PDB file of N, CA and C in Angstrom:
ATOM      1  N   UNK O   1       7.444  17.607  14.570  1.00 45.00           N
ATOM      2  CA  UNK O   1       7.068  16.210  14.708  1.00 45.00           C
ATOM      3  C   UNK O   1       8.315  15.412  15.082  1.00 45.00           C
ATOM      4  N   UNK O   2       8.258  14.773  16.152  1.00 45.00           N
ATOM      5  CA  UNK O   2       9.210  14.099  16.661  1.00 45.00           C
ATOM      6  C   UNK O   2       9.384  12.528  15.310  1.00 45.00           C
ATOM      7  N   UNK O   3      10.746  11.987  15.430  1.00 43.00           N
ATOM      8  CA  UNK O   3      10.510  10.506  15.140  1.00 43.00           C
ATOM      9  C   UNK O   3       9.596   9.718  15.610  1.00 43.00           C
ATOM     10  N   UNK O   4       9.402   9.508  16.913  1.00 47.00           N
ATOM     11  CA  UNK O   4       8.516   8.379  17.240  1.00 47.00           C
ATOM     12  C   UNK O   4       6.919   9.487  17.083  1.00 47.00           C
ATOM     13  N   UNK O   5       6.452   9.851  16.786  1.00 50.00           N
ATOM     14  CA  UNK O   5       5.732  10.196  16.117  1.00 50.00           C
ATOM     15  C   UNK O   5       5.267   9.825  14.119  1.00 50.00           C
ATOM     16  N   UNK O   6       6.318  10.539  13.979  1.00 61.00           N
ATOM     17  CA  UNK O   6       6.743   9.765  12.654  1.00 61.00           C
ATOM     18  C   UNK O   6       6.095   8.598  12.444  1.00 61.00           C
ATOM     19  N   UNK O   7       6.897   7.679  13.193  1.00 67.00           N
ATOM     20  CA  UNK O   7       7.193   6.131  13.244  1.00 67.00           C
ATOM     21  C   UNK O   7       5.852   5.443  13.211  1.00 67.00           C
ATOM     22  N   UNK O   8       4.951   6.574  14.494  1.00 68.00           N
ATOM     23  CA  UNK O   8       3.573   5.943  15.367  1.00 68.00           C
ATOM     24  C   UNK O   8       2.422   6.085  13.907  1.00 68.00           C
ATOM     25  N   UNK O   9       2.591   7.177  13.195  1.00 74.00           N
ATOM     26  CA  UNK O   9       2.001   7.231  12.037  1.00 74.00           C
ATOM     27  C   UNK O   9       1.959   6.820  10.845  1.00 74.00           C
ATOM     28  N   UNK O  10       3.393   5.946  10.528  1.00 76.00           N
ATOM     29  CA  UNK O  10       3.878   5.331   9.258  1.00 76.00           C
ATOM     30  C   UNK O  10       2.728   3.789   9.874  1.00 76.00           C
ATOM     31  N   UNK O  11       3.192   3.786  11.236  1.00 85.00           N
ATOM     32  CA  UNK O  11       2.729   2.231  11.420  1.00 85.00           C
ATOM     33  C   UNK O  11       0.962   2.103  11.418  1.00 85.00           C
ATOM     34  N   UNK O  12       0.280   3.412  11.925  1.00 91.00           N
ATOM     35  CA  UNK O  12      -0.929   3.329  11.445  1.00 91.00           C
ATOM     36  C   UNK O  12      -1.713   3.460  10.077  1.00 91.00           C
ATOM     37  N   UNK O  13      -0.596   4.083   9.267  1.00 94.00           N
ATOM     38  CA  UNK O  13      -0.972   4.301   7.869  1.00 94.00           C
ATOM     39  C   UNK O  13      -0.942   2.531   7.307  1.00 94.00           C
ATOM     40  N   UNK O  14       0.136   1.827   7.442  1.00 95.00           N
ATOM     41  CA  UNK O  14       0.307   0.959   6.667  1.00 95.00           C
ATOM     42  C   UNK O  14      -0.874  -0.602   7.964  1.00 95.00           C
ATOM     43  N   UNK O  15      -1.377  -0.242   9.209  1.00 96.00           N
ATOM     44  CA  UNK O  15      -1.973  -1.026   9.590  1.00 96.00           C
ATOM     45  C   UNK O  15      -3.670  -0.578   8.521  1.00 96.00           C
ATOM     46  N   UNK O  16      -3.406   0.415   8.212  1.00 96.00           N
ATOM     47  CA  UNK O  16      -4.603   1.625   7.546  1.00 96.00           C
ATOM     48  C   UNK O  16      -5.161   1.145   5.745  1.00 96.00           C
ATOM     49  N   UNK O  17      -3.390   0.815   5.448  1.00 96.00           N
ATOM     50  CA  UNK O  17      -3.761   0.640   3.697  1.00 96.00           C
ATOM     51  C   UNK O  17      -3.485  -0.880   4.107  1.00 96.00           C
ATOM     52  N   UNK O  18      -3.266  -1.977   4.672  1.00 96.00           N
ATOM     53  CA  UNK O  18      -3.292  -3.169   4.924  1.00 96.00           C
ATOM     54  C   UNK O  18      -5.275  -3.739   4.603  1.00 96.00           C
ATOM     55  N   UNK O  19      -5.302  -3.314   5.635  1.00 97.00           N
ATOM     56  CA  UNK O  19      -6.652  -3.484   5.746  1.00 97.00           C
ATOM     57  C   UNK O  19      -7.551  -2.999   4.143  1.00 97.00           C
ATOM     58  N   UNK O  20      -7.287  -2.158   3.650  1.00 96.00           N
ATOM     59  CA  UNK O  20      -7.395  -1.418   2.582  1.00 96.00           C
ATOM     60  C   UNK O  20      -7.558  -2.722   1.409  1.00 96.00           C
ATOM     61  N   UNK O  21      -6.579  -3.490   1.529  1.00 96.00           N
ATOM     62  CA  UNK O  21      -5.906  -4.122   0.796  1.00 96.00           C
ATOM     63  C   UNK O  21      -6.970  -5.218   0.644  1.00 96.00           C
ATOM     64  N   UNK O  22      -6.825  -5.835   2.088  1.00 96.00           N
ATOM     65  CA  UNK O  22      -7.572  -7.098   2.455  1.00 96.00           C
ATOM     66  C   UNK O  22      -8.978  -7.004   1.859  1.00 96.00           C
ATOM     67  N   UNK O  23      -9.932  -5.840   2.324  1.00 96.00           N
ATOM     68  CA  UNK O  23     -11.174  -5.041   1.666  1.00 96.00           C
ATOM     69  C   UNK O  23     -11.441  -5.351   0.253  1.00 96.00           C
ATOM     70  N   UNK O  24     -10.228  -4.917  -0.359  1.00 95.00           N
ATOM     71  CA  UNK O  24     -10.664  -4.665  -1.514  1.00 95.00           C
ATOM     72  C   UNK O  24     -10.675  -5.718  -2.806  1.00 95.00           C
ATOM     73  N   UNK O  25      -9.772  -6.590  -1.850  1.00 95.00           N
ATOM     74  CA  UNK O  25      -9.754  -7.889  -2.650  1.00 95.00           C
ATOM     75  C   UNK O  25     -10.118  -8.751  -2.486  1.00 95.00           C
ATOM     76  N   UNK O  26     -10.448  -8.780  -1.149  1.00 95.00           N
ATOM     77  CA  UNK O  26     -11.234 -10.009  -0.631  1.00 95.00           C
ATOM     78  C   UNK O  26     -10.774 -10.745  -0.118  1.00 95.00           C
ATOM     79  N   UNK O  27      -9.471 -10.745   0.746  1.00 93.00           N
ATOM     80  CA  UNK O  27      -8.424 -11.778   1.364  1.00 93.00           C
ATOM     81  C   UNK O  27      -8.584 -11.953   1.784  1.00 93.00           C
ATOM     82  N   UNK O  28      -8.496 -13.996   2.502  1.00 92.00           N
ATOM     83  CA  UNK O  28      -8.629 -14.660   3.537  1.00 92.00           C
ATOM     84  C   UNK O  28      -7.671 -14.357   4.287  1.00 92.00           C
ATOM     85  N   UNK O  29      -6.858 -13.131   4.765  1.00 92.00           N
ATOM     86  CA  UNK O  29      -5.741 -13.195   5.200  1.00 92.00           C
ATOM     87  C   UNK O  29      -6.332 -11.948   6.679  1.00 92.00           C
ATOM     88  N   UNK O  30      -5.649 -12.010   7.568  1.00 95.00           N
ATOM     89  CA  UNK O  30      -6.189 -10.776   8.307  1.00 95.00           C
ATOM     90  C   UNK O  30      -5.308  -9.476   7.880  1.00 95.00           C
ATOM     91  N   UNK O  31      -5.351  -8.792   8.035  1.00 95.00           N
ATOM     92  CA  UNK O  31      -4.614  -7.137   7.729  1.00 95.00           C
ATOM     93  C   UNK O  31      -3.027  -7.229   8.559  1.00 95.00           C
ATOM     94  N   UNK O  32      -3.194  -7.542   9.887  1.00 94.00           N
ATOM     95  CA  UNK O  32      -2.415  -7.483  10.465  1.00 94.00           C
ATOM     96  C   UNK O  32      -1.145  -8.711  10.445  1.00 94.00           C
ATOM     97  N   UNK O  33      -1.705  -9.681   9.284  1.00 94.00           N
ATOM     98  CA  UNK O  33      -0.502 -10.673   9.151  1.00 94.00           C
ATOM     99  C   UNK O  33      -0.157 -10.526   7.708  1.00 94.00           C
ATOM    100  N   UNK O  34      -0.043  -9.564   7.374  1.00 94.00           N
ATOM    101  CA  UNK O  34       0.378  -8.861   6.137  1.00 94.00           C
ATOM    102  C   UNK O  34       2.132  -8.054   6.652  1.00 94.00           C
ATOM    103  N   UNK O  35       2.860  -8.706   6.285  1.00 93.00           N
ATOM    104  CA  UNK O  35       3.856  -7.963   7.038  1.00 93.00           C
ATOM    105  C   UNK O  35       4.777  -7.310   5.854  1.00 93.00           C
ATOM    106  N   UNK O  36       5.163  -5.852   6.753  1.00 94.00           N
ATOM    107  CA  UNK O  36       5.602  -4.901   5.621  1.00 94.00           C
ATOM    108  C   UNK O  36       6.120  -4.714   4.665  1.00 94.00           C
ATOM    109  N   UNK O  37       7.339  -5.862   5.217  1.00 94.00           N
ATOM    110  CA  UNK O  37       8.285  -5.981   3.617  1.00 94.00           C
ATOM    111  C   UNK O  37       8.463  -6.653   2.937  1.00 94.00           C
ATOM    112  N   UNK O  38       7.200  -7.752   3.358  1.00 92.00           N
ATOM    113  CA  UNK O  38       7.027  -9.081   2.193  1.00 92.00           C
ATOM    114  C   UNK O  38       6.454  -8.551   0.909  1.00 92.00           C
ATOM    115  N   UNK O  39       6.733  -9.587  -0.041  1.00 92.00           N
ATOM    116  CA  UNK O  39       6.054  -8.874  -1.271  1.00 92.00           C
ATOM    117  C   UNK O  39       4.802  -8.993  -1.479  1.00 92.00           C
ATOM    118  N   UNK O  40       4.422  -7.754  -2.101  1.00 91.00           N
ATOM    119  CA  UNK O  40       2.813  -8.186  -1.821  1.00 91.00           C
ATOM    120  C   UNK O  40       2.531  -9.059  -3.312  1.00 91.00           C
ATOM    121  N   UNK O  41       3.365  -9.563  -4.793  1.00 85.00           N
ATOM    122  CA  UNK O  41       2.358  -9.789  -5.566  1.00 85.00           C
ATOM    123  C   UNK O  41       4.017 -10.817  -5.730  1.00 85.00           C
ATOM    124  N   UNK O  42       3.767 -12.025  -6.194  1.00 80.00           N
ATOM    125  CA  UNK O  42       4.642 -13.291  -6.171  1.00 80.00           C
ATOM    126  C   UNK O  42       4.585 -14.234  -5.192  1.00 80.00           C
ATOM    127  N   UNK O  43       5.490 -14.795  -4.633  1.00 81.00           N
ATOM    128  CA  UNK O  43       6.087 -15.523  -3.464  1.00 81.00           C
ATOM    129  C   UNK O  43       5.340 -15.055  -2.149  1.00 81.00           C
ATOM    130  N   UNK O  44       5.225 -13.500  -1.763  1.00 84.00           N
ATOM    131  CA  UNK O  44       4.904 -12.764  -1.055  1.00 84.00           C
ATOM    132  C   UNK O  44       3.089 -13.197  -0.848  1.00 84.00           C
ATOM    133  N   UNK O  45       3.030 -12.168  -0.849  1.00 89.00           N
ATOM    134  CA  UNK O  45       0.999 -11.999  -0.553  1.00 89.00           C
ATOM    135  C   UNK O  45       0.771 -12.262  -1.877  1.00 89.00           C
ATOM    136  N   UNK O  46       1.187 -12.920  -3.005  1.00 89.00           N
ATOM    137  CA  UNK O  46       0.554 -14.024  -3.901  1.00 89.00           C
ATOM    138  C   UNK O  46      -0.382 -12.795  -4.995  1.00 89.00           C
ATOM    139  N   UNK O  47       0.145 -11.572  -4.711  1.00 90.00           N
ATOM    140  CA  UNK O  47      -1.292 -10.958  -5.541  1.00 90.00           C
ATOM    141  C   UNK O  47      -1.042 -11.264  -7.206  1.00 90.00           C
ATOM    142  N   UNK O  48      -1.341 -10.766  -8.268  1.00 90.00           N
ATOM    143  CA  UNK O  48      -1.107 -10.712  -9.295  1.00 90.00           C
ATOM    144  C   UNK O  48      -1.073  -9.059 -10.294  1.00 90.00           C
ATOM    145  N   UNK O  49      -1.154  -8.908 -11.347  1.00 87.00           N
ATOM    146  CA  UNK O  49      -1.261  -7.565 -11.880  1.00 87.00           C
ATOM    147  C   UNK O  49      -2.718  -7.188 -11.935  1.00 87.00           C
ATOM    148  N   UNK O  50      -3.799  -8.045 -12.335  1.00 91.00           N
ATOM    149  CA  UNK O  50      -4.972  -7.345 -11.712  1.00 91.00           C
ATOM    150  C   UNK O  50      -5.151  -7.067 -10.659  1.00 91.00           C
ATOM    151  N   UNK O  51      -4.830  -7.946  -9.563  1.00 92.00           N
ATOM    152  CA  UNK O  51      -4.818  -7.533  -7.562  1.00 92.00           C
ATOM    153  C   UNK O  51      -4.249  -5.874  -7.686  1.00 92.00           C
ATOM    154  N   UNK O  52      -3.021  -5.625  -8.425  1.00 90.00           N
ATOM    155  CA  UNK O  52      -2.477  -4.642  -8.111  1.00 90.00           C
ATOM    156  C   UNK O  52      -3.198  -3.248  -8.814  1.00 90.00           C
ATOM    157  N   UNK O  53      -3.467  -3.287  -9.898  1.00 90.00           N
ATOM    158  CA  UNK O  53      -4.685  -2.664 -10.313  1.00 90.00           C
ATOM    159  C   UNK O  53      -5.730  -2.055  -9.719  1.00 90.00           C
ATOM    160  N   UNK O  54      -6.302  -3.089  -8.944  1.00 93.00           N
ATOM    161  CA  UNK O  54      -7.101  -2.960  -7.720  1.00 93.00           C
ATOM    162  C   UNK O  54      -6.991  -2.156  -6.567  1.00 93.00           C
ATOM    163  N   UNK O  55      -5.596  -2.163  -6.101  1.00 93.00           N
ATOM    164  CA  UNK O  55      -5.253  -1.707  -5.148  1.00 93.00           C
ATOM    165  C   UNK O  55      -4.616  -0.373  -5.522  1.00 93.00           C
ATOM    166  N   UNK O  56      -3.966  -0.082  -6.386  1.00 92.00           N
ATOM    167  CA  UNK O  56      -3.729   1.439  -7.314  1.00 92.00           C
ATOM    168  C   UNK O  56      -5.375   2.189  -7.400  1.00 92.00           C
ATOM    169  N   UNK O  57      -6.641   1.616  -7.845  1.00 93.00           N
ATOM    170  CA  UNK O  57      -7.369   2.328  -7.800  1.00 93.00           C
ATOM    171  C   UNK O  57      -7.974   2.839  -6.365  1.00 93.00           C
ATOM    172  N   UNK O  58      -8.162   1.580  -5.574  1.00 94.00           N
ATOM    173  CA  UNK O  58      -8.763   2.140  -4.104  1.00 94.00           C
ATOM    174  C   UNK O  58      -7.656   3.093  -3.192  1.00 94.00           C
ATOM    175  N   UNK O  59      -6.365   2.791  -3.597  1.00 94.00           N
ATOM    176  CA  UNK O  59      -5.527   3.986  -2.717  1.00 94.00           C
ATOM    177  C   UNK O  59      -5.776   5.429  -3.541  1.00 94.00           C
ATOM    178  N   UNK O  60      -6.133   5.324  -5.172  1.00 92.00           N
ATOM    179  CA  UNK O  60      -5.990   6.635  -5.845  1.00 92.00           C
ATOM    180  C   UNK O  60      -7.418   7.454  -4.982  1.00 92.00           C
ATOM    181  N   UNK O  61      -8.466   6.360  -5.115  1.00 93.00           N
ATOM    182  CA  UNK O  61      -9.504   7.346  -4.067  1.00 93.00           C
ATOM    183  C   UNK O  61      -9.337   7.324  -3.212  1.00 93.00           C
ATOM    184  N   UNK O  62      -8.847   6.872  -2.186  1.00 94.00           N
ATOM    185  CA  UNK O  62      -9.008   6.960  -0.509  1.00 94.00           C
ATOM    186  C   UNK O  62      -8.075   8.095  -0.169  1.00 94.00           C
ATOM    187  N   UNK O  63      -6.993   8.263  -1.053  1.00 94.00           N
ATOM    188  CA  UNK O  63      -6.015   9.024  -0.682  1.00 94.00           C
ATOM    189  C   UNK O  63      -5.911  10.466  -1.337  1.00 94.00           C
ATOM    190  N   UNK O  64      -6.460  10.283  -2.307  1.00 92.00           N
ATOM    191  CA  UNK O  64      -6.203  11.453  -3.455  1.00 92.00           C
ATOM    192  C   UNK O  64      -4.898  11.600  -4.634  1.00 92.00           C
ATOM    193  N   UNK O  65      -4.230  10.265  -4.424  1.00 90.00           N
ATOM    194  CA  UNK O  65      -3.116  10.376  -5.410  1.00 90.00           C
ATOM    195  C   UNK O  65      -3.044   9.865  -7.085  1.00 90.00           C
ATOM    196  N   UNK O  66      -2.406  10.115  -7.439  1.00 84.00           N
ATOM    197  CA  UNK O  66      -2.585   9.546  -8.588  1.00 84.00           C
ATOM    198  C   UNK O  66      -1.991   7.958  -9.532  1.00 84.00           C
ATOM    199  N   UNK O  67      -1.911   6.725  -9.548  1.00 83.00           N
ATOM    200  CA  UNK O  67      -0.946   6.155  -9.367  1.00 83.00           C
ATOM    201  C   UNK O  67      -1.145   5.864 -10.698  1.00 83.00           C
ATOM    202  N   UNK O  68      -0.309   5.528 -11.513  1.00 78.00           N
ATOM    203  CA  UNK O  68      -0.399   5.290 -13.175  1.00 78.00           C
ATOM    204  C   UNK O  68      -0.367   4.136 -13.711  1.00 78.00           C
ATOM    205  N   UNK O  69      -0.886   3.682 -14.650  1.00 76.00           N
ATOM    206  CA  UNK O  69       0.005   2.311 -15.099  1.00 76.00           C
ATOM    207  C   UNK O  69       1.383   2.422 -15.871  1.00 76.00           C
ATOM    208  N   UNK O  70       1.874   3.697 -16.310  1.00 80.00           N
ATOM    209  CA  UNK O  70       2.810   3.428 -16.998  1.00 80.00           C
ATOM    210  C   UNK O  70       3.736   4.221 -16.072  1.00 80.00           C
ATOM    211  N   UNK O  71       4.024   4.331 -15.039  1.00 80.00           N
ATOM    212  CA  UNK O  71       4.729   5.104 -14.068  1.00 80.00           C
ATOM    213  C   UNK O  71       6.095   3.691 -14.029  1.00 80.00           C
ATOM    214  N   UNK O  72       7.229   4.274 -14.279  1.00 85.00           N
ATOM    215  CA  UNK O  72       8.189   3.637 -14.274  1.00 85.00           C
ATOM    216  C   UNK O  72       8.445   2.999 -13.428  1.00 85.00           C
ATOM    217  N   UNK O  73       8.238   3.589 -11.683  1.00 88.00           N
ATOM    218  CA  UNK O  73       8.361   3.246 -10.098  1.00 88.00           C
ATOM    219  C   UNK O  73       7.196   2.186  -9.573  1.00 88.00           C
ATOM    220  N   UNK O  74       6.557   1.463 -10.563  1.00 87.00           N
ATOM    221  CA  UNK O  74       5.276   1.137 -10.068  1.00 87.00           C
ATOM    222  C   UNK O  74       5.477  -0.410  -9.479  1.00 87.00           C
ATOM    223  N   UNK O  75       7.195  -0.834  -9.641  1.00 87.00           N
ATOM    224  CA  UNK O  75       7.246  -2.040  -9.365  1.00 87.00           C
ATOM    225  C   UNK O  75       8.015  -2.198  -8.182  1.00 87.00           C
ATOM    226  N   UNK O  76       8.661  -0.765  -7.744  1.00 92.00           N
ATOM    227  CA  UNK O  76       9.402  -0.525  -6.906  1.00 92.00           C
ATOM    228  C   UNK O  76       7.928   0.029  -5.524  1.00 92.00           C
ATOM    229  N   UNK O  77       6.846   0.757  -6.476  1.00 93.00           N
ATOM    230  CA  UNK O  77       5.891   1.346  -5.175  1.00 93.00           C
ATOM    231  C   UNK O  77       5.020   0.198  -4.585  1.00 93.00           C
ATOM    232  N   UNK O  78       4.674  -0.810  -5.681  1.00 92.00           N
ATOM    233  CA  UNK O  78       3.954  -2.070  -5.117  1.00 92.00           C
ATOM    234  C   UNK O  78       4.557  -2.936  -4.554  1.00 92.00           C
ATOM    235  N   UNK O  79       6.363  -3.379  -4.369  1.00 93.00           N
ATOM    236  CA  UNK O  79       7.093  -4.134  -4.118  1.00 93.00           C
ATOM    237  C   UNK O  79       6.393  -5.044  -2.672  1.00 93.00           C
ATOM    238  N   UNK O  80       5.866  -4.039  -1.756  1.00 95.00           N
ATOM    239  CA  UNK O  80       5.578  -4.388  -0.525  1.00 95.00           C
ATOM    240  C   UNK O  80       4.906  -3.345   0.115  1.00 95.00           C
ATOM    241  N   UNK O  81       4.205  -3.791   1.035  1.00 96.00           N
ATOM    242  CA  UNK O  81       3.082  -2.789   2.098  1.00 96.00           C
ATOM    243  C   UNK O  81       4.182  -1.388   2.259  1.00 96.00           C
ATOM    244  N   UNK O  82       5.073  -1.982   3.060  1.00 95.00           N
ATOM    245  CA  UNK O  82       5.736  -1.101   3.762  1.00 95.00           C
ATOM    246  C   UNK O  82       6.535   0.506   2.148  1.00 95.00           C
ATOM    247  N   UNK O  83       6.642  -0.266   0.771  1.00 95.00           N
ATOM    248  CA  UNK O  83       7.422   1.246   0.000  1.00 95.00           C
ATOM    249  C   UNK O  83       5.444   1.617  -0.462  1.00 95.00           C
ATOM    250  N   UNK O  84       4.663   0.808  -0.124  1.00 95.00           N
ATOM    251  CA  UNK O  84       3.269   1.540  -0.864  1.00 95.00           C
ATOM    252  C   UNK O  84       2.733   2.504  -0.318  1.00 95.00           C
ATOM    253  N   UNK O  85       3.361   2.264   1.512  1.00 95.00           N
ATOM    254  CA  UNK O  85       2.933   3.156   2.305  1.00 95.00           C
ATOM    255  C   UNK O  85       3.752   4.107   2.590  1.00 95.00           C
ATOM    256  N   UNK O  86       4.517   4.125   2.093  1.00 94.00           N
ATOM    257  CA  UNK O  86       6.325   5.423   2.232  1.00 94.00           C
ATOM    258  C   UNK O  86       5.427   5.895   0.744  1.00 94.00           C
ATOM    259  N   UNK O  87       5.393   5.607  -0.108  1.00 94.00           N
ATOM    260  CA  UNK O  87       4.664   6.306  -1.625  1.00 94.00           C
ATOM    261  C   UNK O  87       3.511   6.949  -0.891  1.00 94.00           C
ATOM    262  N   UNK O  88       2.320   6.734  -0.183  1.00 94.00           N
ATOM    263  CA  UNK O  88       1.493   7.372   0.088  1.00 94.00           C
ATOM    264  C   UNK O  88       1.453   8.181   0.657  1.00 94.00           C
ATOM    265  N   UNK O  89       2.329   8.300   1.717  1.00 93.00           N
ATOM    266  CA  UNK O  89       2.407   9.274   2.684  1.00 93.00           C
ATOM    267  C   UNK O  89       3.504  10.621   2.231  1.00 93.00           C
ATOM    268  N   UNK O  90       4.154  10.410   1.078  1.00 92.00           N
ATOM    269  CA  UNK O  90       5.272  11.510   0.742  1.00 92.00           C
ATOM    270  C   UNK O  90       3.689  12.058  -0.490  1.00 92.00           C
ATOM    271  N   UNK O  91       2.987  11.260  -0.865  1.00 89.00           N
ATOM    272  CA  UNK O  91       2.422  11.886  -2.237  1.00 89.00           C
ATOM    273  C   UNK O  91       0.639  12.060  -1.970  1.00 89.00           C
ATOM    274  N   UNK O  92       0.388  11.410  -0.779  1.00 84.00           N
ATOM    275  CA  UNK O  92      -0.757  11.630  -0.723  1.00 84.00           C
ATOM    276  C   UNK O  92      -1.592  13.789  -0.870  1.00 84.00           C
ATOM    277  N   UNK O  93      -2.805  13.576  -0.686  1.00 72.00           N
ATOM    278  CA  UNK O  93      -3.390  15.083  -0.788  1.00 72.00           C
ATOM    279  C   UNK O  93      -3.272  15.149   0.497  1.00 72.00           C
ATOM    280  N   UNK O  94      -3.420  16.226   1.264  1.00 63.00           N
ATOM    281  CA  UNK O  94      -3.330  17.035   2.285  1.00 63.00           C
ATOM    282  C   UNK O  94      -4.925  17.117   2.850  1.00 63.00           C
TER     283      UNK O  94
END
C-alpha cells in the first residue's frame, strides 16, 4: 500500500465516521464541515460526555471495536475526528 493510498483511505474513513457522527446525534452541522482536528466535545463541535457515549457506542458496532468508559486514552481518542479515526483504523475488526 502506497502512502497516497494510505492517505486516500484515512480521508474516507474519517469523511465515513463524520457522517457517523452527524447520524447519530442528530447534528445541524453537515459531515463535511466537521474538520479533523477541531475538538469534537468543548469549544470544538460543542459535544458533551453523553454525545461522546453515543458515539463510542455506534463506532463499537459499525466497526467491531471495543471502546470503554474507563480506558485511560479515551480523552486523547475522542479529542477530535481526525485521533478517533487513527483509533479506528489501527483497532478496528478486519
Amino acid at each position: 500500500m502506497t502512502f497516497e493510498n494510505s492517505s486516500a483511505q484515512q480521508g474516507d474513513l474519517q469523511r465515513e465516521v463524520a457522517e457517523l457522527i452527524v447520524q447519530a446525534l442528530n447534528l445541524d452541522v453537515a459531515p463535511e464541515d466537521i474538520k479533523a482536528d477541531e475538538p469534537l466535545y468543548g469549544d470544538g463541535l460543542g459535544l458533551d460526555s453523553i454525545d461522546v457515549l453515543e458515539i463510542a457506542l455506534v463506532v463499537s458496532k459499525r466497526y467491531g471495536l471495543q471502546l470503554r468508559a474507563d480506558n485511560d486514552d479515551n480523552h486523547r481518542i475522542f479529542s477530535s475526528l481526525a485521533s478517533l479515526t487513527d483509533y479506528i483504523a489501527q483497532h478496528k475488526a478486519a
